[in-house]
Amino acid sequence: MKDNRISNADTQALQAPAVMIKLDGQAREVLAGTTLAQLVAALGHEEKSVSTAVNGEFVARSARSRELLEGDTVLLFQPIVGG
């Protein structure tokens, strides 16, 4: 028999407010409080496989703990290595 009970965590997720961001030019809704690091992980990217920018400014991997806010524009791009 399937358990149809909803846990407290599920209830909180259902009630969590969302914010609209723009991700690579497309509107996307994320839960309020989502960090850039969480977004990168949720999209299935390895931490080092993409570079990030928010609102036109590069965001280093060490600074991806910043929360995404309503209206933020996020870009993911391939890091360029060379010299």
PDB file of C-alpha atoms in Angstrom:
ATOM      1  CA  MET A   1       0.000   0.000   0.000  1.00  0.00           C
ATOM      2  CA  LYS A   2       1.367   3.390  -0.987  1.00  0.00           C
ATOM      3  CA  ASP A   3       2.056   5.932   1.750  1.00  0.00           C
ATOM      4  CA  ASN A   4       0.388   9.198   0.700  1.00  0.00           C
ATOM      5  CA  ARG A   5       1.320  11.196   3.783  1.00  0.00           C
ATOM      6  CA  ILE A   6       3.055  14.511   3.260  1.00  0.00           C
ATOM      7  CA  SER A   7       6.059  15.204   5.455  1.00  0.00           C
ATOM      8  CA  ASN A   8       6.823  18.542   7.093  1.00  0.00           C
ATOM      9  CA  ALA A   9       9.632  19.072   4.577  1.00  0.00           C
ATOM     10  CA  ASP A  10       7.192  18.466   1.710  1.00  0.00           C
ATOM     11  CA  THR A  11       4.709  20.912   3.218  1.00  0.00           C
ATOM     12  CA  GLN A  12       7.392  23.570   3.632  1.00  0.00           C
ATOM     13  CA  ALA A  13       8.513  23.086   0.023  1.00  0.00           C
ATOM     14  CA  LEU A  14       4.929  23.487  -1.186  1.00  0.00           C
ATOM     15  CA  GLN A  15       4.537  26.699   0.819  1.00  0.00           C
ATOM     16  CA  ALA A  16       7.960  28.193   0.034  1.00  0.00           C
ATOM     17  CA  PRO A  17       7.749  31.444  -1.895  1.00  0.00           C
ATOM     18  CA  ALA A  18       9.350  31.561  -5.310  1.00  0.00           C
ATOM     19  CA  VAL A  19      11.281  34.250  -7.146  1.00  0.00           C
ATOM     20  CA  MET A  20      11.578  34.773 -10.876  1.00  0.00           C
ATOM     21  CA  ILE A  21      15.046  34.954 -12.381  1.00  0.00           C
ATOM     22  CA  LYS A  22      16.310  34.930 -15.924  1.00  0.00           C
ATOM     23  CA  LEU A  23      18.607  31.973 -16.649  1.00  0.00           C
ATOM     24  CA  ASP A  24      20.536  32.128 -19.902  1.00  0.00           C
ATOM     25  CA  GLY A  25      17.863  34.409 -21.342  1.00  0.00           C
ATOM     26  CA  GLN A  26      14.861  32.334 -20.217  1.00  0.00           C
ATOM     27  CA  ALA A  27      12.506  33.099 -17.323  1.00  0.00           C
ATOM     28  CA  ARG A  28      12.800  30.556 -14.530  1.00  0.00           C
ATOM     29  CA  GLU A  29      11.164  30.252 -11.131  1.00  0.00           C
ATOM     30  CA  VAL A  30      13.319  29.171  -8.173  1.00  0.00           C
ATOM     31  CA  LEU A  31      12.510  28.842  -4.497  1.00  0.00           C
ATOM     32  CA  ALA A  32      13.276  31.927  -2.454  1.00  0.00           C
ATOM     33  CA  GLY A  33      16.622  31.458  -0.727  1.00  0.00           C
ATOM     34  CA  THR A  34      18.114  29.359  -3.530  1.00  0.00           C
ATOM     35  CA  THR A  35      21.823  30.036  -3.891  1.00  0.00           C
ATOM     36  CA  LEU A  36      23.742  30.210  -7.129  1.00  0.00           C
ATOM     37  CA  ALA A  37      25.626  27.060  -6.083  1.00  0.00           C
ATOM     38  CA  GLN A  38      22.340  25.211  -5.518  1.00  0.00           C
ATOM     39  CA  LEU A  39      21.070  26.290  -8.936  1.00  0.00           C
ATOM     40  CA  VAL A  40      24.254  25.093 -10.664  1.00  0.00           C
ATOM     41  CA  ALA A  41      23.986  21.723  -8.886  1.00  0.00           C
ATOM     42  CA  ALA A  42      20.239  21.398  -9.587  1.00  0.00           C
ATOM     43  CA  LEU A  43      20.948  21.873 -13.285  1.00  0.00           C
ATOM     44  CA  GLY A  44      23.335  18.912 -13.138  1.00  0.00           C
ATOM     45  CA  HIS A  45      26.585  20.806 -13.649  1.00  0.00           C
ATOM     46  CA  GLU A  46      29.790  19.943 -11.867  1.00  0.00           C
ATOM     47  CA  GLU A  47      30.998  22.891  -9.794  1.00  0.00           C
ATOM     48  CA  LYS A  48      34.115  23.390 -11.942  1.00  0.00           C
ATOM     49  CA  SER A  49      32.468  22.716 -15.314  1.00  0.00           C
ATOM     50  CA  VAL A  50      30.774  26.110 -15.644  1.00  0.00           C
ATOM     51  CA  SER A  51      31.539  29.709 -14.895  1.00  0.00           C
ATOM     52  CA  THR A  52      28.791  31.991 -13.656  1.00  0.00           C
ATOM     53  CA  ALA A  53      27.703  35.601 -13.823  1.00  0.00           C
ATOM     54  CA  VAL A  54      24.816  37.350 -12.082  1.00  0.00           C
ATOM     55  CA  ASN A  55      23.518  40.656 -13.403  1.00  0.00           C
ATOM     56  CA  GLY A  56      26.496  40.951 -15.736  1.00  0.00           C
ATOM     57  CA  GLU A  57      29.150  40.415 -13.062  1.00  0.00           C
ATOM     58  CA  PHE A  58      31.377  37.325 -12.883  1.00  0.00           C
ATOM     59  CA  VAL A  59      30.781  35.240  -9.738  1.00  0.00           C
ATOM     60  CA  ALA A  60      33.722  33.126  -8.570  1.00  0.00           C
ATOM     61  CA  ARG A  61      32.994  29.571  -7.370  1.00  0.00           C
ATOM     62  CA  SER A  62      33.888  30.660  -3.843  1.00  0.00           C
ATOM     63  CA  ALA A  63      31.132  33.306  -3.953  1.00  0.00           C
ATOM     64  CA  ARG A  64      28.302  31.125  -5.277  1.00  0.00           C
ATOM     65  CA  SER A  65      26.702  30.969  -1.844  1.00  0.00           C
ATOM     66  CA  ARG A  66      24.907  34.223  -2.717  1.00  0.00           C
ATOM     67  CA  GLU A  67      21.125  33.948  -2.762  1.00  0.00           C
ATOM     68  CA  LEU A  68      19.342  34.602  -6.004  1.00  0.00           C
ATOM     69  CA  LEU A  69      16.898  37.487  -5.848  1.00  0.00           C
ATOM     70  CA  GLU A  70      13.795  38.419  -7.808  1.00  0.00           C
ATOM     71  CA  GLY A  71      14.831  39.713 -11.231  1.00  0.00           C
ATOM     72  CA  ASP A  72      18.426  38.446 -11.151  1.00  0.00           C
ATOM     73  CA  THR A  73      19.888  37.559 -14.547  1.00  0.00           C
ATOM     74  CA  VAL A  74      22.076  34.459 -14.354  1.00  0.00           C
ATOM     75  CA  LEU A  75      24.455  33.301 -17.073  1.00  0.00           C
ATOM     76  CA  LEU A  76      26.257  29.956 -17.129  1.00  0.00           C
ATOM     77  CA  PHE A  77      29.155  29.593 -19.540  1.00  0.00           C
ATOM     78  CA  GLN A  78      32.123  27.360 -20.248  1.00  0.00           C
ATOM     79  CA  PRO A  79      35.299  28.521 -18.511  1.00  0.00           C
ATOM     80  CA  ILE A  80      38.105  29.495 -20.864  1.00  0.00           C
ATOM     81  CA  VAL A  81      41.560  28.296 -19.930  1.00  0.00           C
ATOM     82  CA  GLY A  82      44.718  29.168 -21.733  1.00  0.00           C
ATOM     83  CA  GLY A  83      47.391  31.688 -22.049  1.00  0.00           C
TER      84      GLY A  83
END
